[in-house]
Coordinates of N, CA, C and O in Angstrom, one line a residue:
X2 N 83.8 16.9 -34.2 CA 84.3 16.8 -32.4 C 82.8 16.2 -32.0 O 81.8 16.0 -32.7
X3 N 82.7 15.0 -31.3 CA 81.9 15.0 -30.9 C 82.2 13.4 -29.1 O 83.4 13.9 -29.0
X4 N 81.4 13.4 -28.7 CA 81.1 12.2 -27.2 C 80.6 12.0 -27.3 O 79.2 11.5 -27.9
X5 N 81.8 10.2 -27.3 CA 80.7 9.1 -27.1 C 80.7 9.3 -24.8 O 81.3 8.8 -24.4
X6 N 79.5 9.3 -25.4 CA 79.0 8.8 -23.8 C 78.5 7.3 -23.4 O 78.1 7.7 -21.5
X7 N 79.1 6.8 -23.8 CA 78.1 4.7 -23.6 C 77.3 5.3 -23.0 O 75.7 6.0 -23.7
X8 N 76.6 4.5 -21.9 CA 75.4 3.9 -21.8 C 75.8 5.2 -20.5 O 75.9 5.7 -19.6
X9 N 73.9 5.8 -20.7 CA 73.5 7.2 -19.7 C 72.0 7.0 -19.1 O 71.1 6.3 -19.7
X10 N 72.3 6.9 -18.0 CA 71.0 7.3 -16.9 C 69.8 7.9 -17.6 O 69.9 8.7 -17.4
X11 N 68.9 7.4 -17.7 CA 68.1 8.2 -17.9 C 67.4 9.0 -17.5 O 66.7 10.5 -18.0
X12 N 68.1 9.3 -16.0 CA 67.9 11.2 -15.0 C 68.8 12.0 -16.0 O 68.2 12.9 -15.9
X13 N 69.9 11.3 -16.3 CA 70.4 13.0 -17.5 C 70.3 12.6 -18.6 O 71.0 13.9 -19.6
X14 N 69.3 11.9 -19.6 CA 69.4 12.0 -21.1 C 68.6 13.8 -21.6 O 68.6 14.1 -22.3
X15 N 67.2 14.2 -20.3 CA 67.0 15.3 -21.3 C 68.1 16.4 -21.3 O 68.1 17.0 -21.9
X16 N 69.2 16.2 -19.7 CA 70.2 17.4 -20.0 C 71.3 17.6 -21.7 O 71.3 18.5 -21.9
X17 N 70.9 15.7 -21.3 CA 72.5 15.8 -22.9 C 71.4 15.5 -23.6 O 72.4 16.9 -24.7
X18 N 70.5 15.5 -24.1 CA 69.4 16.2 -25.8 C 69.8 17.2 -25.4 O 70.1 18.2 -26.4
X19 N 69.3 18.2 -24.3 CA 69.2 19.8 -24.7 C 70.8 20.4 -25.3 O 70.4 21.3 -25.6
X20 N 72.1 19.8 -25.3 CA 73.5 20.3 -25.2 C 73.2 19.6 -26.8 O 74.3 19.6 -27.7
X21 N 72.4 18.8 -27.1 CA 72.8 18.1 -28.5 C 72.4 19.2 -29.8 O 70.6 19.2 -29.3
X22 N 72.8 19.3 -30.9 CA 72.6 19.7 -32.4 C 72.0 18.5 -33.0 O 70.6 18.6 -33.8
X23 N 72.5 17.3 -32.8 CA 72.5 16.3 -33.8 C 72.1 15.4 -33.2 O 72.8 15.2 -31.9
X24 N 71.6 14.7 -32.7 CA 71.0 12.8 -32.6 C 71.3 11.9 -33.4 O 70.7 11.8 -34.4
X25 N 71.5 10.8 -33.1 CA 72.3 9.6 -34.3 C 71.8 8.8 -33.4 O 72.3 8.4 -32.6
X26 N 70.6 7.8 -34.2 CA 70.7 6.6 -33.5 C 70.5 5.4 -35.0 O 69.7 5.5 -35.5
X27 N 71.5 4.1 -35.1 CA 72.0 3.4 -35.8 C 71.1 2.0 -35.2 O 71.6 1.6 -35.7
X28 N 69.9 2.1 -34.3 CA 69.7 0.7 -34.3 C 69.3 -0.2 -35.6 O 68.7 0.7 -36.7
X29 N 69.5 -0.9 -35.9 CA 69.0 -1.8 -36.9 C 67.0 -2.8 -36.4 O 66.9 -2.7 -37.6
X30 N 67.0 -2.1 -35.4 CA 65.6 -2.2 -35.9 C 65.0 -1.1 -34.7 O 65.6 -1.8 -33.9
X31 N 63.2 -0.7 -34.9 CA 63.3 0.2 -34.5 C 62.3 0.0 -33.0 O 60.6 -0.6 -35.0
X32 N 61.4 -0.3 -32.5 CA 60.0 -1.2 -32.0 C 59.5 0.4 -32.1 O 58.2 -0.1 -32.8
X33 N 59.8 1.7 -31.4 CA 58.5 2.7 -32.1 C 59.9 3.8 -32.0 O 59.6 5.0 -32.6
X34 N 61.1 3.6 -31.5 CA 62.0 4.8 -31.4 C 62.2 5.8 -31.2 O 62.0 7.3 -31.5
X35 N 62.0 5.3 -29.8 CA 61.9 6.4 -28.8 C 63.0 7.2 -28.3 O 63.0 8.8 -28.1
X36 N 64.7 7.2 -29.4 CA 65.5 8.3 -28.9 C 65.3 9.0 -30.1 O 65.4 10.7 -29.8
X37 N 64.8 8.4 -30.7 CA 64.4 9.9 -32.2 C 63.2 11.1 -31.3 O 63.1 11.9 -31.7
X38 N 62.4 10.8 -30.9 CA 60.8 11.4 -30.9 C 61.7 12.8 -29.1 O 61.6 13.4 -29.2
X39 N 62.7 12.0 -28.2 CA 63.1 12.0 -27.9 C 64.1 13.2 -28.3 O 63.9 14.4 -27.6
X40 N 65.0 13.3 -29.2 CA 65.8 14.6 -29.7 C 65.1 15.1 -29.8 O 65.7 16.4 -30.1
X41 N 64.1 14.8 -31.2 CA 63.0 16.2 -31.5 C 62.7 16.5 -30.3 O 62.5 18.2 -30.6
X42 N 62.2 16.4 -29.2 CA 61.5 16.9 -27.9 C 62.9 17.7 -27.8 O 62.1 19.4 -27.1
X43 N 63.3 17.9 -27.8 CA 64.7 18.6 -27.4 C 65.6 19.8 -28.1 O 66.7 20.2 -28.0
X44 N 64.6 20.0 -29.6 CA 65.3 20.4 -30.2 C 67.1 20.1 -30.7 O 67.0 20.8 -31.2
X45 N 67.2 18.8 -31.3 CA 67.4 18.0 -32.2 C 67.3 18.2 -33.2 O 66.5 17.2 -33.6
X46 N 68.2 18.0 -33.9 CA 67.7 17.6 -35.9 C 68.1 16.4 -35.4 O 69.0 15.8 -34.7
X47 N 67.9 15.3 -36.3 CA 67.9 13.6 -36.0 C 68.6 12.5 -37.3 O 68.0 13.2 -38.1
X48 N 68.9 12.3 -37.1 CA 69.4 10.8 -38.2 C 69.1 9.6 -37.1 O 70.1 9.4 -36.9
X49 N 68.4 9.1 -37.8 CA 67.2 7.9 -37.4 C 67.9 7.1 -38.3 O 67.7 6.8 -39.8
X50 N 67.6 5.2 -38.0 CA 67.4 4.3 -38.7 C 66.1 4.0 -39.3 O 64.7 4.7 -39.0
X51 N 66.2 3.6 -40.8 CA 64.7 3.9 -41.3 C 63.8 2.4 -41.7 O 63.1 2.3 -41.9
X52 N 64.3 1.1 -40.8 CA 63.2 0.5 -40.1 C 62.6 0.4 -38.8 O 63.4 0.2 -38.3
X53 N 62.0 -0.2 -39.3 CA 60.7 -0.9 -37.6 C 59.9 0.0 -38.1 O 59.2 0.5 -38.3
X54 N 59.2 -0.1 -36.2 CA 58.0 1.4 -36.0 C 58.2 2.3 -35.9 O 57.4 2.9 -36.6
X55 N 60.0 2.7 -36.1 CA 59.9 4.4 -36.2 C 59.0 5.0 -37.5 O 59.2 6.2 -37.1
X56 N 58.8 3.7 -38.5 CA 58.2 4.7 -39.6 C 57.0 5.2 -39.6 O 56.3 5.5 -40.8
X57 N 56.9 4.8 -38.4 CA 55.2 5.4 -38.0 C 55.2 7.1 -37.9 O 54.5 7.6 -38.4
X58 N 56.0 7.8 -37.6 CA 56.5 9.1 -37.3 C 58.0 9.8 -38.5 O 57.1 11.2 -39.0
X59 N 58.3 8.6 -38.3 CA 59.8 9.8 -39.0 C 59.4 10.0 -40.5 O 58.5 8.8 -41.2
X60 N 60.1 10.8 -41.0 CA 59.7 10.9 -42.2 C 60.4 11.4 -43.2 O 61.5 12.9 -42.8
X61 N 61.6 10.6 -44.3 CA 63.6 11.6 -44.6 C 63.4 12.7 -45.8 O 62.2 13.0 -45.6
X62 N 63.4 13.8 -44.3 CA 64.0 14.9 -45.1 C 63.1 15.8 -44.5 O 63.0 17.2 -45.3
X63 N 61.6 15.3 -44.0 CA 60.7 16.2 -43.7 C 60.9 16.9 -42.1 O 61.0 18.1 -41.7
X64 N 61.2 15.1 -41.4 CA 61.9 15.2 -40.0 C 63.0 14.8 -39.6 O 62.9 14.8 -38.3
X65 N 63.8 14.6 -39.9 CA 64.8 13.5 -39.9 C 65.6 13.5 -41.1 O 64.8 12.8 -41.9
X66 N 66.9 12.5 -40.6 CA 67.6 12.5 -42.3 C 67.7 11.0 -41.4 O 67.7 10.5 -40.7
X67 N 66.5 9.4 -42.7 CA 66.6 8.1 -42.3 C 68.1 7.3 -43.3 O 67.9 7.5 -44.1
X68 N 68.5 6.8 -42.4 CA 69.3 6.0 -43.4 C 69.7 4.8 -43.3 O 68.7 4.1 -42.2
X69 N 69.5 3.4 -43.5 CA 70.5 2.1 -43.4 C 71.2 2.2 -42.0 O 72.7 3.2 -43.2
X70 N 71.5 2.0 -41.3 CA 72.2 1.5 -39.8 C 73.4 1.3 -40.3 O 73.9 1.0 -40.3
X71 N 73.1 0.4 -42.0 CA 74.5 -0.5 -42.4 C 75.3 0.0 -43.0 O 76.3 -0.6 -43.7
X72 N 75.0 0.8 -44.0 CA 75.6 1.5 -45.0 C 76.6 2.6 -44.0 O 75.4 4.3 -44.8
X73 N 77.0 3.0 -44.4 CA 78.6 4.0 -43.0 C 77.7 4.6 -44.4 O 78.5 5.9 -43.7
X74 N 78.1 5.3 -45.4 CA 78.7 5.7 -46.4 C 77.6 7.2 -46.3 O 77.4 8.2 -46.5
X75 N 76.1 6.3 -46.1 CA 74.8 7.4 -46.0 C 74.8 8.1 -44.5 O 75.1 8.9 -44.7
X76 N 75.5 7.4 -43.9 CA 75.2 7.9 -42.3 C 76.0 9.2 -42.0 O 75.7 10.0 -41.9
X77 N 77.4 9.3 -42.5 CA 78.3 10.2 -42.4 C 77.9 10.9 -43.4 O 78.0 12.6 -43.4
X78 N 77.2 10.6 -44.9 CA 76.9 12.4 -45.2 C 75.5 12.6 -45.2 O 75.7 14.3 -45.6
X79 N 74.7 11.6 -44.7 CA 74.0 12.5 -43.1 C 74.2 13.9 -42.5 O 73.6 14.1 -42.2
X80 N 74.7 12.7 -41.7 CA 75.8 13.3 -40.8 C 76.3 15.1 -41.1 O 76.1 16.4 -40.5
X81 N 76.9 15.0 -41.6 CA 77.3 15.4 -43.1 C 77.1 17.2 -43.5 O 76.9 18.5 -43.5
X82 N 75.6 16.4 -43.9 CA 74.3 17.5 -44.3 C 74.1 17.9 -43.7 O 73.9 19.9 -43.6
X83 N 73.2 17.8 -42.2 CA 73.5 18.6 -41.2 C 74.3 19.6 -40.5 O 74.2 20.0 -40.5
X84 N 75.0 19.1 -40.8 CA 76.8 19.4 -40.5 C 76.4 21.2 -41.0 O 76.6 22.5 -41.0
X85 N 76.9 21.2 -42.7 CA 76.9 22.4 -43.3 C 75.8 22.8 -43.3 O 76.1 23.7 -44.2
X86 N 74.5 22.1 -43.9 CA 73.7 23.0 -43.4 C 72.0 23.5 -42.6 O 71.2 22.6 -42.0
X87 N 73.3 24.5 -41.9 CA 72.1 24.8 -41.1 C 70.8 25.4 -41.7 O 69.0 25.2 -41.0
X88 N 70.2 25.3 -42.2 CA 68.7 25.4 -43.1 C 68.0 24.0 -43.3 O 67.2 24.5 -41.7
X89 N 68.6 23.3 -43.6 CA 68.1 22.3 -43.3 C 68.0 21.5 -41.6 O 66.6 21.0 -41.6
X90 N 69.3 21.9 -41.3 CA 68.9 21.0 -39.7 C 68.2 22.3 -39.2 O 67.6 21.3 -38.2
X91 N 67.7 23.3 -39.5 CA 66.1 24.3 -39.2 C 65.1 23.4 -39.2 O 64.5 23.5 -38.2
X92 N 65.0 23.6 -40.7 CA 64.2 22.3 -40.9 C 63.5 21.5 -40.3 O 62.2 21.4 -40.0
X93 N 63.8 20.6 -40.0 CA 63.9 19.5 -39.7 C 63.2 19.6 -37.8 O 63.2 18.7 -37.1
X94 N 64.4 20.2 -37.1 CA 63.4 20.9 -35.5 C 63.0 21.4 -35.7 O 62.2 21.0 -34.8
X95 N 62.5 22.1 -36.5 CA 61.2 22.9 -36.6 C 60.1 21.4 -36.7 O 58.6 21.5 -36.3
X96 N 60.5 20.4 -38.0 CA 59.0 19.4 -38.4 C 59.5 18.5 -37.1 O 58.3 17.9 -36.7
X97 N 60.1 18.2 -36.5 CA 60.5 17.7 -35.2 C 60.1 17.6 -34.0 O 59.1 16.5 -33.2
X98 N 59.9 18.9 -32.9 CA 58.9 19.6 -32.9 C 57.5 19.1 -33.2 O 56.2 19.1 -32.4
X99 N 56.8 19.5 -34.4 CA 55.7 19.0 -34.3 C 55.2 17.5 -34.5 O 54.1 17.4 -34.2
X100 N 56.1 17.0 -35.3 CA 55.6 15.5 -34.8 C 55.9 14.8 -33.3 O 54.5 14.0 -32.9
X101 N 56.9 15.2 -32.6 CA 56.1 15.1 -30.9 C 55.0 15.8 -30.7 O 54.1 14.6 -29.2
X102 N 54.8 17.0 -30.9 CA 53.6 17.7 -30.5 C 52.8 16.4 -30.6 O 51.1 16.0 -30.2
X103 N 52.4 15.9 -31.8 CA 51.7 14.9 -32.6 C 51.4 14.0 -32.3 O 50.7 13.3 -31.7

């Protein structure tokens, strides 16, 4: 199950991120990728686009699962990996905390 919250006001973001186990951002281009950093800071594993400035901090398989935002099968596979593999999810969360601290 998932919840599509639509547009969320900034003041509600932290509360929402803190309830998520996985944060998905499929923007076709990221300048910095604030959504990914916010998700990591709140303890969620992330599936993020692999294009743009976000590559300054993401490492596929280390602190996120990076995908082509136009490759639906890859996106679904990444999400299912995180759902099915709690060890991988925990590994990405821990690395995400280190990424945000850095």
